[in-house]
mmCIF file of C-alpha atoms and ligand atoms in Angstrom:
data_model
loop_
_atom_site.group_PDB
_atom_site.id
_atom_site.type_symbol
_atom_site.label_atom_id
_atom_site.label_comp_id
_atom_site.label_asym_id
_atom_site.label_seq_id
_atom_site.Cartn_x
_atom_site.Cartn_y
_atom_site.Cartn_z
ATOM 1 C CA UNK A 1 -13.484 12.126 2.344
ATOM 2 C CA UNK A 2 -16.236 10.708 0.089
ATOM 3 C CA UNK A 3 -18.185 7.767 1.504
ATOM 4 C CA UNK A 4 -16.623 5.270 -0.941
ATOM 5 C CA UNK A 5 -13.291 5.667 0.902
ATOM 6 C CA UNK A 6 -12.773 2.871 3.447
ATOM 7 C CA UNK A 7 -10.399 2.945 6.406
ATOM 8 C CA UNK A 8 -7.743 0.492 7.612
ATOM 9 C CA UNK A 9 -7.959 -2.104 4.825
ATOM 10 C CA UNK A 10 -5.903 -5.322 4.777
ATOM 11 C CA UNK A 11 -3.777 -5.564 1.619
ATOM 12 C CA UNK A 12 -2.304 -9.065 1.982
ATOM 13 C CA UNK A 13 -4.713 -10.618 -0.533
ATOM 14 C CA UNK A 14 -4.494 -7.683 -2.921
ATOM 15 C CA UNK A 15 -0.933 -8.250 -4.090
ATOM 16 C CA UNK A 16 0.394 -11.389 -5.769
ATOM 17 C CA UNK A 17 3.450 -11.615 -3.474
ATOM 18 C CA UNK A 18 1.013 -11.919 -0.520
ATOM 19 C CA UNK A 19 3.076 -9.766 1.865
ATOM 20 C CA UNK A 20 1.431 -8.327 4.991
ATOM 21 C CA UNK A 21 0.344 -4.678 5.092
ATOM 22 C CA UNK A 22 -2.656 -2.371 5.573
ATOM 23 C CA UNK A 23 -3.778 0.867 3.940
ATOM 24 C CA UNK A 24 -5.002 3.710 6.169
ATOM 25 C CA UNK A 25 -7.467 4.770 3.417
ATOM 26 C CA UNK A 26 -8.685 2.724 0.467
ATOM 27 C CA UNK A 27 -10.949 3.578 -2.461
ATOM 28 C CA UNK A 28 -12.115 1.241 -5.202
ATOM 29 C CA UNK A 29 -12.283 3.315 -8.378
ATOM 30 C CA UNK A 30 -14.856 2.010 -10.843
ATOM 31 C CA UNK A 31 -15.504 5.296 -12.700
ATOM 32 C CA UNK A 32 -13.179 8.145 -13.671
ATOM 33 C CA UNK A 33 -15.564 10.611 -12.013
ATOM 34 C CA UNK A 34 -14.652 9.275 -8.558
ATOM 35 C CA UNK A 35 -11.066 10.480 -9.003
ATOM 36 C CA UNK A 36 -12.184 14.073 -9.423
ATOM 37 C CA UNK A 37 -13.626 13.838 -5.887
ATOM 38 C CA UNK A 38 -10.216 12.819 -4.498
ATOM 39 C CA UNK A 39 -8.141 15.668 -5.925
ATOM 40 C CA UNK A 40 -6.368 18.487 -4.149
ATOM 41 C CA UNK A 41 -3.703 18.678 -1.497
ATOM 42 C CA UNK A 42 -5.945 17.992 1.527
ATOM 43 C CA UNK A 43 -6.103 14.316 0.522
ATOM 44 C CA UNK A 44 -3.319 12.154 2.084
ATOM 45 C CA UNK A 45 -0.503 10.684 -0.012
ATOM 46 C CA UNK A 46 -1.984 8.585 -2.812
ATOM 47 C CA UNK A 47 -0.885 5.396 -4.503
ATOM 48 C CA UNK A 48 -2.528 3.532 -7.404
ATOM 49 C CA UNK A 49 -2.979 -0.219 -7.095
ATOM 50 C CA UNK A 50 -3.953 -2.343 -10.081
ATOM 51 C CA UNK A 51 -3.810 -6.119 -9.825
ATOM 52 C CA UNK A 52 -0.939 -5.889 -7.311
ATOM 53 C CA UNK A 53 1.184 -8.142 -9.523
ATOM 54 C CA UNK A 54 4.240 -5.892 -9.574
ATOM 55 C CA UNK A 55 4.245 -4.610 -6.019
ATOM 56 C CA UNK A 56 6.358 -5.251 -2.917
ATOM 57 C CA UNK A 57 4.588 -4.129 0.261
ATOM 58 C CA UNK A 58 7.192 -3.292 2.858
ATOM 59 C CA UNK A 59 4.662 -2.577 5.627
ATOM 60 C CA UNK A 60 1.588 -0.451 6.288
ATOM 61 C CA UNK A 61 0.714 2.456 3.987
ATOM 62 C CA UNK A 62 -0.491 5.564 5.817
ATOM 63 C CA UNK A 63 -2.005 7.215 2.733
ATOM 64 C CA UNK A 64 -4.915 6.671 0.319
ATOM 65 C CA UNK A 65 -4.731 3.611 -1.885
ATOM 66 C CA UNK A 66 -6.646 3.984 -5.149
ATOM 67 C CA UNK A 67 -7.614 0.521 -6.334
ATOM 68 C CA UNK A 68 -8.081 0.907 -10.072
ATOM 69 C CA UNK A 69 -11.185 -1.050 -11.133
ATOM 70 C CA UNK A 70 -12.519 0.944 -14.110
ATOM 71 C CA UNK A 71 -13.882 -1.684 -16.514
ATOM 72 C CA UNK A 72 -15.182 -1.773 -20.075
ATOM 73 C CA UNK A 73 -13.700 -2.535 -23.481
ATOM 74 C CA UNK A 74 -14.949 -1.549 -26.895
ATOM 75 C CA UNK A 75 -14.052 -1.244 -30.546
ATOM 76 C CA UNK A 76 -13.758 2.511 -30.821
ATOM 77 C CA UNK A 77 -13.215 2.643 -34.579
ATOM 78 C CA UNK A 78 -12.045 0.676 -37.577
ATOM 79 C CA UNK A 79 -10.496 1.925 -40.814
ATOM 80 C CA UNK A 80 -8.676 0.323 -43.742
ATOM 81 C CA UNK A 81 -5.482 0.062 -41.728
ATOM 82 C CA UNK A 82 -6.401 -0.894 -38.177
ATOM 83 C CA UNK A 83 -8.811 -1.676 -35.376
ATOM 84 C CA UNK A 84 -8.851 0.795 -32.465
ATOM 85 C CA UNK A 85 -9.703 -0.735 -29.091
ATOM 86 C CA UNK A 86 -10.338 1.249 -25.902
ATOM 87 C CA UNK A 87 -10.340 -0.380 -22.462
ATOM 88 C CA UNK A 88 -10.764 0.725 -18.866
ATOM 89 C CA UNK A 89 -7.582 0.823 -16.775
ATOM 90 C CA UNK A 90 -8.939 -1.772 -14.348
ATOM 91 C CA UNK A 91 -9.554 -4.443 -16.988
ATOM 92 C CA UNK A 92 -7.405 -7.565 -16.730
ATOM 93 C CA UNK A 93 -4.697 -7.386 -19.411
ATOM 94 C CA UNK A 94 -4.829 -11.060 -20.426
ATOM 95 C CA UNK A 95 -8.644 -10.972 -20.705
ATOM 96 C CA UNK A 96 -8.290 -8.020 -23.078
ATOM 97 C CA UNK A 97 -5.756 -9.935 -25.188
ATOM 98 C CA UNK A 98 -8.110 -12.950 -25.320
ATOM 99 C CA UNK A 99 -11.121 -10.816 -26.192
ATOM 100 C CA UNK A 100 -9.361 -9.039 -29.097
ATOM 101 C CA UNK A 101 -8.251 -12.391 -30.514
ATOM 102 C CA UNK A 102 -11.770 -13.815 -30.188
ATOM 103 C CA UNK A 103 -13.080 -10.818 -32.139
ATOM 104 C CA UNK A 104 -10.580 -11.619 -34.925
ATOM 105 C CA UNK A 105 -8.275 -8.646 -34.232
ATOM 106 C CA UNK A 106 -4.693 -9.918 -34.023
ATOM 107 C CA UNK A 107 -1.765 -7.962 -32.640
ATOM 108 C CA UNK A 108 -1.520 -8.581 -28.900
ATOM 109 C CA UNK A 109 -0.881 -12.351 -28.998
ATOM 110 C CA UNK A 110 2.778 -12.216 -27.854
ATOM 111 C CA UNK A 111 1.642 -10.368 -24.724
ATOM 112 C CA UNK A 112 -0.742 -13.138 -23.610
ATOM 113 C CA UNK A 113 -0.804 -14.068 -19.914
ATOM 114 C CA UNK A 114 1.197 -11.050 -18.716
ATOM 115 C CA UNK A 115 -0.296 -10.424 -15.272
ATOM 116 C CA UNK A 116 -1.766 -7.076 -14.286
ATOM 117 C CA UNK A 117 -4.245 -4.508 -15.468
ATOM 118 C CA UNK A 118 -4.650 -2.556 -18.707
ATOM 119 C CA UNK A 119 -3.816 0.718 -16.928
ATOM 120 C CA UNK A 120 -0.526 -0.643 -15.609
ATOM 121 C CA UNK A 121 0.578 -1.973 -19.006
ATOM 122 C CA UNK A 122 1.906 1.325 -20.449
ATOM 123 C CA UNK A 123 3.597 2.339 -17.173
ATOM 124 C CA UNK A 124 6.424 -0.155 -17.622
ATOM 125 C CA UNK A 125 5.774 -0.647 -21.347
ATOM 126 C CA UNK A 126 5.105 -4.366 -20.868
ATOM 127 C CA UNK A 127 6.754 -6.569 -23.433
ATOM 128 C CA UNK A 128 7.396 -10.195 -24.234
ATOM 129 C CA UNK A 129 8.673 -12.353 -27.084
ATOM 130 C CA UNK A 130 9.702 -9.446 -29.266
ATOM 131 C CA UNK A 131 6.620 -7.226 -28.865
ATOM 132 C CA UNK A 132 5.880 -4.388 -26.461
ATOM 133 C CA UNK A 133 2.704 -2.413 -25.822
ATOM 134 C CA UNK A 134 4.393 0.659 -27.357
ATOM 135 C CA UNK A 135 4.087 -1.151 -30.724
ATOM 136 C CA UNK A 136 0.279 -1.243 -30.399
ATOM 137 C CA UNK A 137 -0.373 1.922 -28.400
ATOM 138 C CA UNK A 138 -2.399 4.874 -29.663
ATOM 139 C CA UNK A 139 -3.236 7.026 -26.631
ATOM 140 C CA UNK A 140 -4.459 7.051 -23.045
ATOM 141 C CA UNK A 141 -6.647 9.114 -20.801
ATOM 142 C CA UNK A 142 -5.615 10.106 -17.300
ATOM 143 C CA UNK A 143 -7.077 12.177 -14.487
ATOM 144 C CA UNK A 144 -4.899 15.044 -13.255
ATOM 145 C CA UNK A 145 -5.181 14.732 -9.477
ATOM 146 C CA UNK A 146 -4.573 18.427 -8.858
ATOM 147 C CA UNK A 147 -7.191 19.863 -11.214
ATOM 148 C CA UNK A 148 -9.472 16.837 -11.705
ATOM 149 C CA UNK A 149 -9.269 17.381 -15.475
ATOM 150 C CA UNK A 150 -8.941 14.605 -18.051
ATOM 151 C CA UNK A 151 -5.642 14.522 -19.941
ATOM 152 C CA UNK A 152 -5.245 12.900 -23.373
ATOM 153 C CA UNK A 153 -1.742 11.527 -23.864
ATOM 154 C CA UNK A 154 -0.545 10.347 -27.288
ATOM 155 C CA UNK A 155 2.173 7.820 -28.049
ATOM 156 C CA UNK A 156 5.036 10.305 -28.492
ATOM 157 C CA UNK A 157 4.293 11.929 -25.132
ATOM 158 C CA UNK A 158 4.614 8.545 -23.399
ATOM 159 C CA UNK A 159 8.357 8.377 -24.221
ATOM 160 C CA UNK A 160 8.302 4.599 -24.265
ATOM 161 C CA UNK A 161 11.608 2.750 -23.869
ATOM 162 C CA UNK A 162 12.591 -0.755 -22.762
ATOM 163 C CA UNK A 163 10.204 -1.431 -19.799
ATOM 164 C CA UNK A 164 10.080 2.312 -19.273
ATOM 165 C CA UNK A 165 7.900 5.349 -19.988
ATOM 166 C CA UNK A 166 7.205 8.911 -18.864
ATOM 167 C CA UNK A 167 4.701 7.455 -16.357
ATOM 168 C CA UNK A 168 7.545 6.235 -14.146
ATOM 169 C CA UNK A 169 8.684 9.802 -13.614
ATOM 170 C CA UNK A 170 7.601 12.041 -10.779
ATOM 171 C CA UNK A 171 4.095 13.462 -10.982
ATOM 172 C CA UNK A 172 2.737 10.333 -12.592
ATOM 173 C CA UNK A 173 2.178 6.830 -11.375
ATOM 174 C CA UNK A 174 4.298 6.499 -8.225
ATOM 175 C CA UNK A 175 2.910 9.528 -6.440
ATOM 176 C CA UNK A 176 -0.450 9.255 -8.254
ATOM 177 C CA UNK A 177 -0.129 12.786 -9.605
ATOM 178 C CA UNK A 178 -2.053 11.662 -12.661
ATOM 179 C CA UNK A 179 -4.009 8.435 -12.786
ATOM 180 C CA UNK A 180 -4.490 6.443 -15.992
ATOM 181 C CA UNK A 181 -8.206 5.702 -16.527
ATOM 182 C CA UNK A 182 -8.427 4.357 -20.127
ATOM 183 C CA UNK A 183 -6.034 3.045 -22.767
ATOM 184 C CA UNK A 184 -6.598 2.940 -26.539
ATOM 185 C CA UNK A 185 -4.668 0.473 -28.674
ATOM 186 C CA UNK A 186 -4.192 0.381 -32.442
ATOM 187 C CA UNK A 187 -4.126 -3.125 -33.929
ATOM 188 C CA UNK A 188 -2.851 -2.941 -37.537
ATOM 189 C CA UNK A 189 -4.658 -5.063 -40.122
ATOM 190 C CA UNK A 190 -1.332 -5.787 -41.867
ATOM 191 C CA UNK A 191 -0.407 -8.559 -39.433
ATOM 192 C CA UNK A 192 2.941 -10.320 -39.217
ATOM 193 C CA UNK A 193 3.643 -13.195 -36.809
ATOM 194 C CA UNK A 194 6.509 -12.570 -34.367
ATOM 195 C CA UNK A 195 7.931 -15.985 -33.566
ATOM 196 C CA UNK A 196 11.674 -15.292 -33.375
ATOM 197 C CA UNK A 197 12.197 -15.942 -29.657
ATOM 198 C CA UNK A 198 13.715 -19.358 -29.006
ATOM 199 C CA UNK A 199 11.160 -20.524 -26.390
ATOM 200 C CA UNK A 200 8.199 -19.552 -28.583
ATOM 201 C CA UNK A 201 9.710 -20.990 -31.771
ATOM 202 C CA UNK A 202 10.467 -24.269 -29.963
ATOM 203 C CA UNK A 203 6.918 -24.505 -28.612
ATOM 204 C CA UNK A 204 5.367 -23.972 -32.072
ATOM 205 C CA UNK A 205 7.838 -26.427 -33.531
ATOM 206 C CA UNK A 206 6.897 -29.028 -30.958
ATOM 207 C CA UNK A 207 3.230 -28.509 -31.779
ATOM 208 C CA UNK A 208 4.161 -28.853 -35.482
ATOM 209 C CA UNK A 209 2.656 -25.481 -36.383
ATOM 210 C CA UNK A 210 4.628 -24.026 -39.296
ATOM 211 C CA UNK A 211 2.493 -20.963 -40.126
ATOM 212 C CA UNK A 212 0.781 -20.000 -36.877
ATOM 213 C CA UNK A 213 -2.137 -17.601 -36.676
ATOM 214 C CA UNK A 214 -2.436 -15.090 -33.837
ATOM 215 C CA UNK A 215 -4.537 -17.391 -31.653
ATOM 216 C CA UNK A 216 -2.048 -20.216 -32.015
ATOM 217 C CA UNK A 217 0.774 -17.855 -31.028
ATOM 218 C CA UNK A 218 -1.187 -16.719 -27.964
ATOM 219 C CA UNK A 219 -1.785 -20.358 -27.005
ATOM 220 C CA UNK A 220 1.920 -21.168 -27.423
ATOM 221 C CA UNK A 221 2.992 -18.108 -25.384
ATOM 222 C CA UNK A 222 0.497 -19.077 -22.675
ATOM 223 C CA UNK A 223 1.872 -22.601 -22.630
ATOM 224 C CA UNK A 224 5.503 -21.459 -22.330
ATOM 225 C CA UNK A 225 4.694 -18.948 -19.595
ATOM 226 C CA UNK A 226 2.663 -21.499 -17.587
ATOM 227 C CA UNK A 227 5.573 -23.915 -17.789
ATOM 228 C CA UNK A 228 8.203 -21.411 -16.633
ATOM 229 C CA UNK A 229 6.351 -19.091 -14.268
ATOM 230 C CA UNK A 230 4.698 -19.982 -10.958
ATOM 231 C CA UNK A 231 0.972 -19.333 -10.512
ATOM 232 C CA UNK A 232 0.709 -16.634 -7.788
ATOM 233 C CA UNK A 233 -2.395 -18.388 -6.405
ATOM 234 C CA UNK A 234 -0.190 -21.393 -5.614
ATOM 235 C CA UNK A 235 3.228 -19.792 -5.028
ATOM 236 C CA UNK A 236 3.024 -16.022 -4.429
ATOM 237 C CA UNK A 237 5.362 -13.964 -6.645
ATOM 238 C CA UNK A 238 5.574 -10.691 -8.553
ATOM 239 C CA UNK A 239 6.810 -12.016 -11.916
ATOM 240 C CA UNK A 240 10.299 -11.007 -13.020
ATOM 241 C CA UNK A 241 11.942 -9.423 -10.018
ATOM 242 C CA UNK A 242 14.828 -7.656 -11.816
ATOM 243 C CA UNK A 243 15.156 -5.789 -15.092
ATOM 244 C CA UNK A 244 17.256 -7.386 -17.791
ATOM 245 C CA UNK A 245 20.317 -5.106 -17.562
ATOM 246 C CA UNK A 246 21.586 -3.015 -20.459
ATOM 247 C CA UNK A 247 25.354 -2.500 -20.627
ATOM 248 C CA UNK A 248 27.508 -0.650 -23.148
ATOM 249 C CA UNK A 249 29.002 -2.649 -26.036
ATOM 250 C CA UNK A 250 32.547 -2.695 -24.591
ATOM 251 C CA UNK A 251 31.349 -4.030 -21.233
ATOM 252 C CA UNK A 252 29.291 -6.681 -23.052
ATOM 253 C CA UNK A 253 32.379 -7.735 -25.027
ATOM 254 C CA UNK A 254 34.536 -7.946 -21.901
ATOM 255 C CA UNK A 255 31.945 -10.054 -20.101
ATOM 256 C CA UNK A 256 31.509 -12.384 -23.088
ATOM 257 C CA UNK A 257 35.274 -12.985 -23.171
ATOM 258 C CA UNK A 258 35.277 -13.964 -19.512
ATOM 259 C CA UNK A 259 31.992 -15.920 -19.582
ATOM 260 C CA UNK A 260 31.662 -17.664 -22.976
ATOM 261 C CA UNK A 261 28.037 -18.804 -22.467
ATOM 262 C CA UNK A 262 26.762 -15.292 -21.676
ATOM 263 C CA UNK A 263 23.545 -14.523 -23.641
ATOM 264 C CA UNK A 264 23.822 -11.057 -25.240
ATOM 265 C CA UNK A 265 21.238 -9.170 -27.277
ATOM 266 C CA UNK A 266 22.480 -6.050 -29.145
ATOM 267 C CA UNK A 267 20.084 -3.086 -29.019
ATOM 268 C CA UNK A 268 19.460 -0.451 -31.675
ATOM 269 C CA UNK A 269 21.064 2.199 -29.441
ATOM 270 C CA UNK A 270 24.378 0.272 -29.428
ATOM 271 C CA UNK A 271 23.973 -1.141 -25.927
ATOM 272 C CA UNK A 272 23.749 -4.835 -25.134
ATOM 273 C CA UNK A 273 20.934 -6.464 -23.163
ATOM 274 C CA UNK A 274 21.872 -9.269 -20.760
ATOM 275 C CA UNK A 275 19.513 -11.914 -19.354
ATOM 276 C CA UNK A 276 19.102 -11.232 -15.626
ATOM 277 C CA UNK A 277 17.825 -14.786 -15.048
ATOM 278 C CA UNK A 278 21.027 -16.247 -16.483
ATOM 279 C CA UNK A 279 23.225 -13.982 -14.334
ATOM 280 C CA UNK A 280 21.284 -14.999 -11.205
ATOM 281 C CA UNK A 281 21.505 -18.681 -12.063
ATOM 282 C CA UNK A 282 25.254 -18.464 -12.689
ATOM 283 C CA UNK A 283 25.640 -16.677 -9.348
ATOM 284 C CA UNK A 284 24.193 -19.700 -7.590
ATOM 285 C CA UNK A 285 20.766 -18.332 -6.672
ATOM 286 C CA UNK A 286 18.437 -20.379 -8.892
ATOM 287 C CA UNK A 287 16.192 -22.418 -6.589
ATOM 288 C CA UNK A 288 17.958 -21.080 -3.475
ATOM 289 C CA UNK A 289 16.100 -19.658 -0.457
ATOM 290 C CA UNK A 290 16.844 -17.062 2.180
ATOM 291 C CA UNK A 291 14.349 -17.558 5.003
ATOM 292 C CA UNK A 292 10.810 -17.918 3.616
ATOM 293 C CA UNK A 293 11.653 -16.384 0.227
ATOM 294 C CA UNK A 294 13.653 -17.740 -2.691
ATOM 295 C CA UNK A 295 14.493 -17.498 -6.387
ATOM 296 C CA UNK A 296 12.225 -19.870 -8.328
ATOM 297 C CA UNK A 297 13.729 -23.180 -9.394
ATOM 298 C CA UNK A 298 12.310 -23.073 -12.969
ATOM 299 C CA UNK A 299 13.047 -19.384 -13.648
ATOM 300 C CA UNK A 300 15.729 -17.720 -11.519
ATOM 301 C CA UNK A 301 14.393 -14.224 -12.289
ATOM 302 C CA UNK A 302 11.229 -14.810 -10.249
ATOM 303 C CA UNK A 303 11.328 -14.209 -6.494
ATOM 304 C CA UNK A 304 8.804 -16.375 -4.640
ATOM 305 C CA UNK A 305 7.228 -16.185 -1.184
ATOM 306 C CA UNK A 306 7.192 -19.756 0.106
ATOM 307 C CA UNK A 307 4.885 -18.762 2.965
ATOM 308 C CA UNK A 308 4.562 -16.064 5.587
ATOM 309 C CA UNK A 309 7.301 -13.750 4.297
ATOM 310 C CA UNK A 310 7.559 -10.061 5.208
ATOM 311 C CA UNK A 311 8.562 -7.178 2.955
ATOM 312 C CA UNK A 312 11.873 -6.931 4.854
ATOM 313 C CA UNK A 313 12.683 -10.562 4.015
ATOM 314 C CA UNK A 314 11.983 -9.936 0.331
ATOM 315 C CA UNK A 315 14.276 -6.923 0.374
ATOM 316 C CA UNK A 316 17.020 -8.929 2.147
ATOM 317 C CA UNK A 317 16.911 -11.614 -0.567
ATOM 318 C CA UNK A 318 16.882 -9.027 -3.357
ATOM 319 C CA UNK A 319 19.996 -7.418 -1.858
ATOM 320 C CA UNK A 320 21.769 -10.780 -1.496
ATOM 321 C CA UNK A 321 21.073 -11.632 -5.150
ATOM 322 C CA UNK A 322 22.196 -8.189 -6.315
ATOM 323 C CA UNK A 323 25.441 -8.566 -4.310
ATOM 324 C CA UNK A 324 26.140 -12.037 -5.763
ATOM 325 C CA UNK A 325 25.629 -10.839 -9.365
ATOM 326 C CA UNK A 326 27.699 -7.714 -8.712
ATOM 327 C CA UNK A 327 30.540 -9.772 -7.282
ATOM 328 C CA UNK A 328 30.612 -12.341 -10.096
ATOM 329 C CA UNK A 329 29.828 -10.169 -13.126
ATOM 330 C CA UNK A 330 30.247 -6.555 -11.999
ATOM 331 C CA UNK A 331 26.682 -5.949 -13.235
ATOM 332 C CA UNK A 332 24.079 -4.033 -11.227
ATOM 333 C CA UNK A 333 20.593 -5.555 -11.142
ATOM 334 C CA UNK A 334 17.678 -3.167 -10.633
ATOM 335 C CA UNK A 335 14.434 -4.457 -9.112
ATOM 336 C CA UNK A 336 11.462 -4.332 -11.472
ATOM 337 C CA UNK A 337 8.509 -4.166 -9.030
ATOM 338 C CA UNK A 338 7.375 -1.024 -7.273
ATOM 339 C CA UNK A 339 8.129 -0.871 -3.523
ATOM 340 C CA UNK A 340 5.449 0.637 -1.269
HETATM 341 P P1 LIG B 401 13.692 -15.234 -22.059
HETATM 342 O O1 LIG B 401 12.840 -15.480 -23.249
HETATM 343 O O2 LIG B 401 14.438 -16.365 -21.425
HETATM 344 O O3 LIG B 401 14.711 -14.065 -22.403
HETATM 345 C C1 LIG B 401 15.682 -13.636 -21.451
HETATM 346 C C2 LIG B 401 16.303 -12.342 -21.950
HETATM 347 O O4 LIG B 401 16.845 -12.551 -23.238
HETATM 348 C C3 LIG B 401 15.328 -11.180 -22.093
HETATM 349 O O5 LIG B 401 16.041 -10.024 -21.792
HETATM 350 C C4 LIG B 401 14.960 -11.188 -23.555
HETATM 351 O O6 LIG B 401 14.684 -9.905 -24.065
HETATM 352 C C5 LIG B 401 16.255 -11.672 -24.175
HETATM 353 N N1 LIG B 401 15.994 -12.394 -25.419
HETATM 354 C C6 LIG B 401 15.678 -13.709 -25.555
HETATM 355 N N2 LIG B 401 15.536 -14.018 -26.857
HETATM 356 C C7 LIG B 401 15.755 -12.882 -27.561
HETATM 357 C C8 LIG B 401 15.731 -12.567 -28.939
HETATM 358 N N3 LIG B 401 15.479 -13.502 -29.866
HETATM 359 N N4 LIG B 401 15.975 -11.290 -29.291
HETATM 360 C C9 LIG B 401 16.210 -10.348 -28.365
HETATM 361 N N5 LIG B 401 16.239 -10.582 -27.036
HETATM 362 C C10 LIG B 401 16.029 -11.847 -26.639
HETATM 363 O O7 LIG B 401 12.873 -14.479 -20.948
HETATM 364 P P2 LIG B 401 11.782 -14.986 -19.890
HETATM 365 O O8 LIG B 401 12.232 -14.489 -18.582
HETATM 366 O O9 LIG B 401 11.442 -16.430 -20.084
HETATM 367 O O10 LIG B 401 10.516 -14.107 -20.316
HETATM 368 C C11 LIG B 401 9.846 -14.336 -21.549
HETATM 369 C C12 LIG B 401 9.453 -13.013 -22.158
HETATM 370 O O11 LIG B 401 8.546 -12.349 -21.291
HETATM 371 C C13 LIG B 401 10.640 -12.069 -22.366
HETATM 372 O O12 LIG B 401 10.428 -11.369 -23.563
HETATM 373 C C14 LIG B 401 10.547 -11.154 -21.170
HETATM 374 O O13 LIG B 401 11.113 -9.875 -21.377
HETATM 375 C C15 LIG B 401 9.033 -11.064 -21.008
HETATM 376 N N6 LIG B 401 8.625 -10.611 -19.684
HETATM 377 C C16 LIG B 401 8.178 -9.336 -19.566
HETATM 378 C C17 LIG B 401 7.801 -8.827 -18.349
HETATM 379 C C18 LIG B 401 7.317 -7.416 -18.269
HETATM 380 O O14 LIG B 401 6.896 -6.822 -19.249
HETATM 381 N N7 LIG B 401 7.368 -6.821 -17.124
HETATM 382 C C19 LIG B 401 7.866 -9.627 -17.216
HETATM 383 C C20 LIG B 401 8.297 -10.940 -17.359
HETATM 384 C C21 LIG B 401 8.701 -11.420 -18.608
HETATM 385 P P3 LIG B 401 13.290 -9.092 -23.839
HETATM 386 O O15 LIG B 401 13.183 -8.841 -22.395
HETATM 387 O O16 LIG B 401 13.528 -7.869 -24.629
HETATM 388 O O17 LIG B 401 12.221 -9.918 -24.396
#
């Protein structure tokens, strides 16, 4: 193994849920060229770690953890229609959003303060307040961990869907078959504010901003998120713990008849999106604990570690919440974080 690979590294401080665990092998990747030295089948099982903000450690990892730390951000090109921004996969997502806004390039403001790295953003097609990265994505570069070659992946090949992409399939992120090293975004010059979501609209209203610019929207989004979501440095968590479920139209109708307050959001494909946080709250789990873990009192969708929790305790709570929602609504909740 190359000399930049360390052995037996403690991971507790490298994930935002602060669960205990160690990696048998650990490499900090600051340049794409390092990955080419870790290719081939003689290398133990690999896993890519970004900011650790969407990860549940269920114990020790006996493979090679690739800590993605490739930095750098630049304006690649500009034409009449758009700015094209390229960033290293290890850059902090929110810092990238802030930097583009400071440069006067709007377009990412609704995605302010989403935790995690730039490289992780396309994996689950991060989205918030009516915008997702797919809307601003041009292409990415990845290292093929068999051949060591650089792959160029365009938007169509990513097969983006709601919090989903081709990168969640086998051969990509989970088994580190190909590792994202750089992402290029396209920020259109024809800018339109997206302020339709109730929380965001209410925040702008309260601040008496009628025609917000992109920086004001980012500030409002940041404010709303800070109010609703716990800071992992104070109360360890991994953000939203379950996906917002999609059900078919008939099931949505049946549920709405039984539960009149049920929030429902029709999708273009005919399905209906439900708010997982609402389902959890109505099932009695908002602010409730099971051992040292619980569902956050200000946002029931966030699972928090109140101190000293293990991966097994997180999984036990997740199962209890899933069972409660299943029993009351007949809806299956799927965890959003990756389990290692
Ligand atoms: P929220 O705004 O209370 O919304 C709860 C649910 O209702 C979400 O499924 C949201 O859809 C949907 N919704 C609300 N208003 C809507 C509208 N006007 N049109 C269509 N759908 C609407 O959610 P929150 O938990 O406080 O989170 C705020 C935002 O951050 C949400 O957009 C959420 O998805 C996003 N978020 C994203 C991630 C991630 O990318 N992994 C993690 C945490 C939160 P959408 O999910 O489609 O927005």
